[in-house]
JSON list of C-alpha atoms in Angstrom, two decimals:
[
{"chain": "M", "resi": 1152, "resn": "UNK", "atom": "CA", "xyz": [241.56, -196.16, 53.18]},
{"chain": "M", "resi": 1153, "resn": "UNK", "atom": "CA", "xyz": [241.30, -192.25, 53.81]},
{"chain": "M", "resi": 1154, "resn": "UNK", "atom": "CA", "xyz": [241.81, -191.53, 57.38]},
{"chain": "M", "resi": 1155, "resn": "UNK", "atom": "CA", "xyz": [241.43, -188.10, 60.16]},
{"chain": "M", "resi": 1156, "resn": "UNK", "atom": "CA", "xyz": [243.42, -189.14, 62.99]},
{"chain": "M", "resi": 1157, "resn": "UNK", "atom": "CA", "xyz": [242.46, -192.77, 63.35]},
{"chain": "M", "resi": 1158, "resn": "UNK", "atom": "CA", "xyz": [245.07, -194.65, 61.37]},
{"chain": "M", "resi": 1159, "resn": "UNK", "atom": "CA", "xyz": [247.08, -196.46, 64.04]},
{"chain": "M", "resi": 1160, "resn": "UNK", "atom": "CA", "xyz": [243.52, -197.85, 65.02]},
{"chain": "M", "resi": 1161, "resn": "UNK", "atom": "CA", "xyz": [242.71, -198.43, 60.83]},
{"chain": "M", "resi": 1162, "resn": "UNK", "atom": "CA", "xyz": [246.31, -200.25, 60.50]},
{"chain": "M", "resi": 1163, "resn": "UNK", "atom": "CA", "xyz": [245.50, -202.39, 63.78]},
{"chain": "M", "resi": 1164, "resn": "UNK", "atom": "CA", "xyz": [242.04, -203.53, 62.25]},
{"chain": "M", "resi": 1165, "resn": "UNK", "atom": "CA", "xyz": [244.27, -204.64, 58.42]},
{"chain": "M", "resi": 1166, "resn": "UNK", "atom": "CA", "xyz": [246.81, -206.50, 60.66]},
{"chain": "M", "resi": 1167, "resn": "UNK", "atom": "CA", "xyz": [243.61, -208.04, 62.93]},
{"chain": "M", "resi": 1168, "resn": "UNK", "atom": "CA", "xyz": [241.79, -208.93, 59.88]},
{"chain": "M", "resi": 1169, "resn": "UNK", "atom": "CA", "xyz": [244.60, -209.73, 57.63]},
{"chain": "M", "resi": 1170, "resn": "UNK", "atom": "CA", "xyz": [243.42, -207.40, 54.66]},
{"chain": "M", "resi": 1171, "resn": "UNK", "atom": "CA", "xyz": [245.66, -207.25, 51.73]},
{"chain": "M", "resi": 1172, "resn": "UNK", "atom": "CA", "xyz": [246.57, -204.92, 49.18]},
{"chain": "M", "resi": 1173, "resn": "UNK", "atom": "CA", "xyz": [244.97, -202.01, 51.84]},
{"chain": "M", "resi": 1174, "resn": "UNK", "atom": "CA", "xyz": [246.71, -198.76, 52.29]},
{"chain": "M", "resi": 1175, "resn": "UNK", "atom": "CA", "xyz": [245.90, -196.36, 54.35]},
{"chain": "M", "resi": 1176, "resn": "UNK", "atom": "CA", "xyz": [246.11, -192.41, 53.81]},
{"chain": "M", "resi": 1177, "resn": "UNK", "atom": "CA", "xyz": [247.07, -190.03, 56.21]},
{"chain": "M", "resi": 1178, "resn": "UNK", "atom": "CA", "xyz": [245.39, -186.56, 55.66]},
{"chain": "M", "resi": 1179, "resn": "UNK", "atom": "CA", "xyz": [246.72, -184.51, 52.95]},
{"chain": "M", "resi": 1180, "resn": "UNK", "atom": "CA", "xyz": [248.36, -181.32, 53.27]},
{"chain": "M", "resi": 1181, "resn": "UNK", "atom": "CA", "xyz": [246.44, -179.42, 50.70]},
{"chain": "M", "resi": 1182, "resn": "UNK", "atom": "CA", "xyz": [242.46, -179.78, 49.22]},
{"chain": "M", "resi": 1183, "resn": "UNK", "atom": "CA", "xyz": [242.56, -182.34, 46.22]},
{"chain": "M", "resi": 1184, "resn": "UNK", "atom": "CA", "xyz": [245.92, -183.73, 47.10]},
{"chain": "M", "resi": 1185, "resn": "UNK", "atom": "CA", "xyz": [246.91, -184.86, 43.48]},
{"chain": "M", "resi": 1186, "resn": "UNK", "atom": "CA", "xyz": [249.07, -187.90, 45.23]},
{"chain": "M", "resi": 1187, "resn": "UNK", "atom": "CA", "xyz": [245.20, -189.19, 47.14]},
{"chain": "M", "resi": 1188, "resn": "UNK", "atom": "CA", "xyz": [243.30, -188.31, 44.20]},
{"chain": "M", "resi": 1189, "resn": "UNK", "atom": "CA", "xyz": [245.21, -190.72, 41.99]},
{"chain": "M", "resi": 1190, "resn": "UNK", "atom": "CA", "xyz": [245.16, -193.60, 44.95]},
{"chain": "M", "resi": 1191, "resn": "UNK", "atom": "CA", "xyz": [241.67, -192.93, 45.23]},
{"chain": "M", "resi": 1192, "resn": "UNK", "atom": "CA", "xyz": [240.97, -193.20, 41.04]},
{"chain": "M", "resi": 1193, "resn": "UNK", "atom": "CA", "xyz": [243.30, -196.20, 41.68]},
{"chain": "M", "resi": 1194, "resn": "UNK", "atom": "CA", "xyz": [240.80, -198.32, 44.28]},
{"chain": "M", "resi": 1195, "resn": "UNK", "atom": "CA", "xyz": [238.04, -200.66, 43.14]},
{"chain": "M", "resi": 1196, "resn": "UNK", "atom": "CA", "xyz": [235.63, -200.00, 45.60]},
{"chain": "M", "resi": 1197, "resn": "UNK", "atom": "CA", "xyz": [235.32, -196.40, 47.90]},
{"chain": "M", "resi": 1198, "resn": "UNK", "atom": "CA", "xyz": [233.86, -196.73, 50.88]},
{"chain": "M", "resi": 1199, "resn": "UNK", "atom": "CA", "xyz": [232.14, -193.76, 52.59]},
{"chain": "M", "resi": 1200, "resn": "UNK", "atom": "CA", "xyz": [231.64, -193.71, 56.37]},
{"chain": "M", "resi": 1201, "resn": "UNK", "atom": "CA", "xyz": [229.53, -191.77, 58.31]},
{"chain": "M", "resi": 1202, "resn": "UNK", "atom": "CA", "xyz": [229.44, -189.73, 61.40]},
{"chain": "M", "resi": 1203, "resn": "UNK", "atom": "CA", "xyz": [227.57, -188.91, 64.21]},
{"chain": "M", "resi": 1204, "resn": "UNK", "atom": "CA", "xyz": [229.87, -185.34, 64.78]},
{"chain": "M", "resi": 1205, "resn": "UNK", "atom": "CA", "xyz": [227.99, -182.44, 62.89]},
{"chain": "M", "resi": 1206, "resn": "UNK", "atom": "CA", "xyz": [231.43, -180.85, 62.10]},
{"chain": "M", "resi": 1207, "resn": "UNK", "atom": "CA", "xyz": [232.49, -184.30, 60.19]},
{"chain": "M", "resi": 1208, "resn": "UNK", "atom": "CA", "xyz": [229.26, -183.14, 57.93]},
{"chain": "M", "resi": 1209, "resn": "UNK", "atom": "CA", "xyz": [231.20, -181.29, 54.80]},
{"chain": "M", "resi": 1210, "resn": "UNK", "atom": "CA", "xyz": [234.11, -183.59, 54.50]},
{"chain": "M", "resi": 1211, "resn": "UNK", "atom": "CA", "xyz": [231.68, -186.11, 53.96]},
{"chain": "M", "resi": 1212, "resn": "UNK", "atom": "CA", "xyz": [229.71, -184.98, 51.48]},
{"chain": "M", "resi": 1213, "resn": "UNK", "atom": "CA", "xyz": [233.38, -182.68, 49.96]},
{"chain": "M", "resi": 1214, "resn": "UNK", "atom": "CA", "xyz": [234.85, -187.10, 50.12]},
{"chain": "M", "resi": 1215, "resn": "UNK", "atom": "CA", "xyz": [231.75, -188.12, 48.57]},
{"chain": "M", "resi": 1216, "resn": "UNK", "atom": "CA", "xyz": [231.72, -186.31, 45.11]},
{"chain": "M", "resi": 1217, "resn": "UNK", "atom": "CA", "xyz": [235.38, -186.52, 45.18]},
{"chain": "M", "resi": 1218, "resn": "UNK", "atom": "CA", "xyz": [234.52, -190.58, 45.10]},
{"chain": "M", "resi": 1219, "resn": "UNK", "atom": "CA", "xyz": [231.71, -190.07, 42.72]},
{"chain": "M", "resi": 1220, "resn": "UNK", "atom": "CA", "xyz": [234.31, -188.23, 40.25]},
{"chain": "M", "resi": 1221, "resn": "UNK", "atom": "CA", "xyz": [236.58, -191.34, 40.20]},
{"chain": "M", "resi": 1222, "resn": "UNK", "atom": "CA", "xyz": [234.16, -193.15, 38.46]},
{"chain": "M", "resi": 1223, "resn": "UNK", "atom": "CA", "xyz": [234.57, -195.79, 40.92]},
{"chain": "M", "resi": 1224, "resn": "UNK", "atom": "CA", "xyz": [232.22, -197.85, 42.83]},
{"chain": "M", "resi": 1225, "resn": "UNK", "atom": "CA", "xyz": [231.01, -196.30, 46.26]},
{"chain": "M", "resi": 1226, "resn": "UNK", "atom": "CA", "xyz": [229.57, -197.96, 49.39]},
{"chain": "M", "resi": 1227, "resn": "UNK", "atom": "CA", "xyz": [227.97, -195.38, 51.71]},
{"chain": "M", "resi": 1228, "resn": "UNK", "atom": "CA", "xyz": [226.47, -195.15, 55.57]},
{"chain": "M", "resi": 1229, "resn": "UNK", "atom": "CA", "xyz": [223.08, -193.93, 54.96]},
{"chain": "M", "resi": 1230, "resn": "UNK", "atom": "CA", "xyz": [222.77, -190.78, 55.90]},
{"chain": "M", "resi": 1231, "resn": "UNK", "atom": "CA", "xyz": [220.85, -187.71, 54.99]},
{"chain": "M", "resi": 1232, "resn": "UNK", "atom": "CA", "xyz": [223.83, -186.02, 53.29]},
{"chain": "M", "resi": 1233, "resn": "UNK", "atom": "CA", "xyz": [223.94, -189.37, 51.36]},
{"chain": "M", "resi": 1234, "resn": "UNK", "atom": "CA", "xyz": [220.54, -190.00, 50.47]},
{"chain": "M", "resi": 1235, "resn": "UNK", "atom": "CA", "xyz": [220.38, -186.15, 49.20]},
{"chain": "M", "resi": 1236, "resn": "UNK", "atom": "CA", "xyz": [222.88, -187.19, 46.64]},
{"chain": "M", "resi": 1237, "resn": "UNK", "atom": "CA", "xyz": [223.58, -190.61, 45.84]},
{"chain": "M", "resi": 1238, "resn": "UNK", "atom": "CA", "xyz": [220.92, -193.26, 45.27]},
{"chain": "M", "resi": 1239, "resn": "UNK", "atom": "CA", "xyz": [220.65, -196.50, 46.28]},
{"chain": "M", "resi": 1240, "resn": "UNK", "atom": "CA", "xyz": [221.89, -199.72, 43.24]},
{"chain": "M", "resi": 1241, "resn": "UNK", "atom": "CA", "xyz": [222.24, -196.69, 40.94]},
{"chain": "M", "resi": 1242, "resn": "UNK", "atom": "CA", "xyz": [224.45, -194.36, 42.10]},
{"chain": "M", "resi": 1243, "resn": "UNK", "atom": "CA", "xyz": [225.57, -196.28, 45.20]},
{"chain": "M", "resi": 1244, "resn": "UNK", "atom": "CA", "xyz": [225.25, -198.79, 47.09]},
{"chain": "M", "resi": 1245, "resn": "UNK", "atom": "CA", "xyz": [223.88, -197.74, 50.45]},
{"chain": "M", "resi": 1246, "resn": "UNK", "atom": "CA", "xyz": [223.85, -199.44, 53.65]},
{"chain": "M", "resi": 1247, "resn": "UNK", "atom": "CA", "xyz": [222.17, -198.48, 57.10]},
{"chain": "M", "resi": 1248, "resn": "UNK", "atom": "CA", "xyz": [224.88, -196.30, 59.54]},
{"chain": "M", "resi": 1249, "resn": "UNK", "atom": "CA", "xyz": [226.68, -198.32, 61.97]},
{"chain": "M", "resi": 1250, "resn": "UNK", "atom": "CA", "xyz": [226.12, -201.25, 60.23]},
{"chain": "M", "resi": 1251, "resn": "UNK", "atom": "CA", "xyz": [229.32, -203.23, 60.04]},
{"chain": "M", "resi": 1252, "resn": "UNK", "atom": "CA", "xyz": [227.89, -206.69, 58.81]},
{"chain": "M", "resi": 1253, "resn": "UNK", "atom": "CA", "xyz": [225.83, -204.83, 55.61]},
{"chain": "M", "resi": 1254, "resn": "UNK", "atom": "CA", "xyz": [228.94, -203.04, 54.59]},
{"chain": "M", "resi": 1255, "resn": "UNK", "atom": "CA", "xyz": [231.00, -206.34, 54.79]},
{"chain": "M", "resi": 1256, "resn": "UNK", "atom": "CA", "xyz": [228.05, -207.37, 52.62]},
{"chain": "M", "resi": 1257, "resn": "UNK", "atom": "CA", "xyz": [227.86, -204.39, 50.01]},
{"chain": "M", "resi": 1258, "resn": "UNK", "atom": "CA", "xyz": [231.69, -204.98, 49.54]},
{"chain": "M", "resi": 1259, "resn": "UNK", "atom": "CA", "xyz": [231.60, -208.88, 48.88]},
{"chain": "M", "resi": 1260, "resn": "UNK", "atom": "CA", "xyz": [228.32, -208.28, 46.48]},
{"chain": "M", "resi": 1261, "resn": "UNK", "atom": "CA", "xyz": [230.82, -205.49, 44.42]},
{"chain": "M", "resi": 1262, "resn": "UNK", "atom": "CA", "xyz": [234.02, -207.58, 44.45]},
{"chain": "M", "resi": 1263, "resn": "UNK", "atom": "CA", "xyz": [232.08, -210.60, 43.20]},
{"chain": "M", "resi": 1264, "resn": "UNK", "atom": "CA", "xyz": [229.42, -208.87, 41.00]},
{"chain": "M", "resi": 1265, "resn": "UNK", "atom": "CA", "xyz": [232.16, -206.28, 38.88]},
{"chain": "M", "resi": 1266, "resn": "UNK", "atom": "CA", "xyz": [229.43, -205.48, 36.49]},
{"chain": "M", "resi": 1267, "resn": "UNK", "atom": "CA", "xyz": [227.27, -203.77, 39.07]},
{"chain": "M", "resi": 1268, "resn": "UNK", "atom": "CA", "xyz": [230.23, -202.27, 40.56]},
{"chain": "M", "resi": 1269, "resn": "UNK", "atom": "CA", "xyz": [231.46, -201.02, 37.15]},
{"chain": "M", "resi": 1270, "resn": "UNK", "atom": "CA", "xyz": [227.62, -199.37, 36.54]},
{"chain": "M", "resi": 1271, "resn": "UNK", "atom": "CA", "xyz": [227.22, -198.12, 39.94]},
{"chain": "M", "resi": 1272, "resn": "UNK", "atom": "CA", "xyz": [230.97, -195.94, 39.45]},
{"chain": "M", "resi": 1273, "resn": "UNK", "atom": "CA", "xyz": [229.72, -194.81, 35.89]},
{"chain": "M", "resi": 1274, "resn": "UNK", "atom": "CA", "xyz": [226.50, -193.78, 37.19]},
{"chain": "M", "resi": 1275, "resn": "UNK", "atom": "CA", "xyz": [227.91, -191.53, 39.85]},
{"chain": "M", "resi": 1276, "resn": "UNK", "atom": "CA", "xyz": [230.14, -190.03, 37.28]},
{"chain": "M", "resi": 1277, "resn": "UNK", "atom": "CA", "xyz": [227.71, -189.53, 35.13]},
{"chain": "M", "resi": 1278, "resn": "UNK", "atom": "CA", "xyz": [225.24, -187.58, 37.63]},
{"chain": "M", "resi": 1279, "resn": "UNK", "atom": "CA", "xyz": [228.57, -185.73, 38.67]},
{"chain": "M", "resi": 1280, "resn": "UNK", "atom": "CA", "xyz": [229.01, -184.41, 35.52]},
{"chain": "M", "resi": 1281, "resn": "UNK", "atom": "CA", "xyz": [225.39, -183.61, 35.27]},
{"chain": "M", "resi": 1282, "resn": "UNK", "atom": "CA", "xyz": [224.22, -181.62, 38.42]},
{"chain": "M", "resi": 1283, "resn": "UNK", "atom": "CA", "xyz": [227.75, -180.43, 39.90]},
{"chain": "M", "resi": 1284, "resn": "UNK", "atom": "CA", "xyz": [229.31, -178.49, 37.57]},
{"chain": "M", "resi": 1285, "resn": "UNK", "atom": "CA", "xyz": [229.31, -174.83, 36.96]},
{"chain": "M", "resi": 1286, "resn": "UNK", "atom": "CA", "xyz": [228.38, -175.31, 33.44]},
{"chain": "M", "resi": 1287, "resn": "UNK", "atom": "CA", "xyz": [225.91, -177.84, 34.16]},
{"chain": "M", "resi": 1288, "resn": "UNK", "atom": "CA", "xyz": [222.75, -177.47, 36.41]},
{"chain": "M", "resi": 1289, "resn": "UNK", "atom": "CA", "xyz": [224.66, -176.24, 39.22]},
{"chain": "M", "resi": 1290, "resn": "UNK", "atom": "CA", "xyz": [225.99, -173.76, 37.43]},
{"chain": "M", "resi": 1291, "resn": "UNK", "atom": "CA", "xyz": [222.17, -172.56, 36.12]},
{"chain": "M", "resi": 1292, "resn": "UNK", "atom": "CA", "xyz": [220.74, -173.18, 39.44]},
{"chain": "M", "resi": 1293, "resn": "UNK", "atom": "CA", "xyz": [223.44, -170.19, 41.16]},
{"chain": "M", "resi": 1294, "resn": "UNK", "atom": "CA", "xyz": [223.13, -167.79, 38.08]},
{"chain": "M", "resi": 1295, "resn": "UNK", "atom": "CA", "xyz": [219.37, -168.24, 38.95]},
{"chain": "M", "resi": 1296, "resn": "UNK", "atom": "CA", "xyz": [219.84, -168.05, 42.30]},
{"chain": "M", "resi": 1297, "resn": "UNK", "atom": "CA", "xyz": [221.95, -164.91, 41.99]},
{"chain": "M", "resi": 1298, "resn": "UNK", "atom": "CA", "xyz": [219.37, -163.00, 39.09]},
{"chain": "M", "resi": 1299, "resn": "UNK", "atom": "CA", "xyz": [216.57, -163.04, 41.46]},
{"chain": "M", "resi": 1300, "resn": "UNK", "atom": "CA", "xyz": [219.26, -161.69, 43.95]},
{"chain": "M", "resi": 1301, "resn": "UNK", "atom": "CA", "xyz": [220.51, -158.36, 42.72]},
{"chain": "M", "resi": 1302, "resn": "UNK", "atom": "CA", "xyz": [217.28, -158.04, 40.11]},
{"chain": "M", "resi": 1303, "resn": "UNK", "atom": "CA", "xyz": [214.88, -155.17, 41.32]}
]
């Protein structure tokens, strides 16, 4: 788990609930921390929660295509960040926001069901690759974007 501030309450919860092999990360010192990148290519399963706090926004979505680049599956709190990027049983699998019993859900289905979990990760690696690269539509979109810019 990838924590802001909250992991004496995160640690209390895997002693509460007796969760095993967890580990929690405290926030890096630098953007793509190479020592969380590899933990988080490491997990099974990513799990990205939501927030209600507008300045929580870009981390989420920055956390969410670092997830989809693992190649990893990823649950996610429905949001519209979320829905604007990842897509329900094919990208992701999504789960309403504040909804603790559907997450517990969406990560028993992926522990027990590894070939959807497997698909869902290579899916959102795939669509990664795709849209968000500079090469790649992203990259065609901003040339376009900048053309019709500075074009008289």
């Amino acid at each position: 788990m990838q924590t802001w501030g909250h992991a004496k309450r995160i640690e209390m919860l895997i002693r509460h609930y007796g969760l095993k092999r967890a580990v929690v990360l405290p926030p890096a010192p630098i953007f793509n921390d190479p020592l969380r990148m590899a933990f988080l290519k490491a997990a099974n399963i990513l799990v990205l929660t939501a927030s209600k706090m507008p300045g929580v926004y870009l981390a989420e979505r920055t956390t969410m295509y670092w997830y989809m680049g693992t190649g990893n599956a990823i649950v996610a709190e429905d949001t519209p960040g979320v829905r604007g990027v990842l897509q329900h049983l094919r990208t992701a699998y999504i789960v309403p926001f504040n909804d603790v019993k559907k997450l517990a859900y969406a990560l028993d289905l992926l522990i027990d069901d590894s070939n959807l979990s497997h698909q869902l990760g290579q899916n959102a690696r795939s669509e990664l690759e795709e849209k968000y690269r500079w090469d790649g539509l992203l990259g065609e979109k901003a040339r376009r974007f900048f053309r019709e810019i500075f074009t008289d």
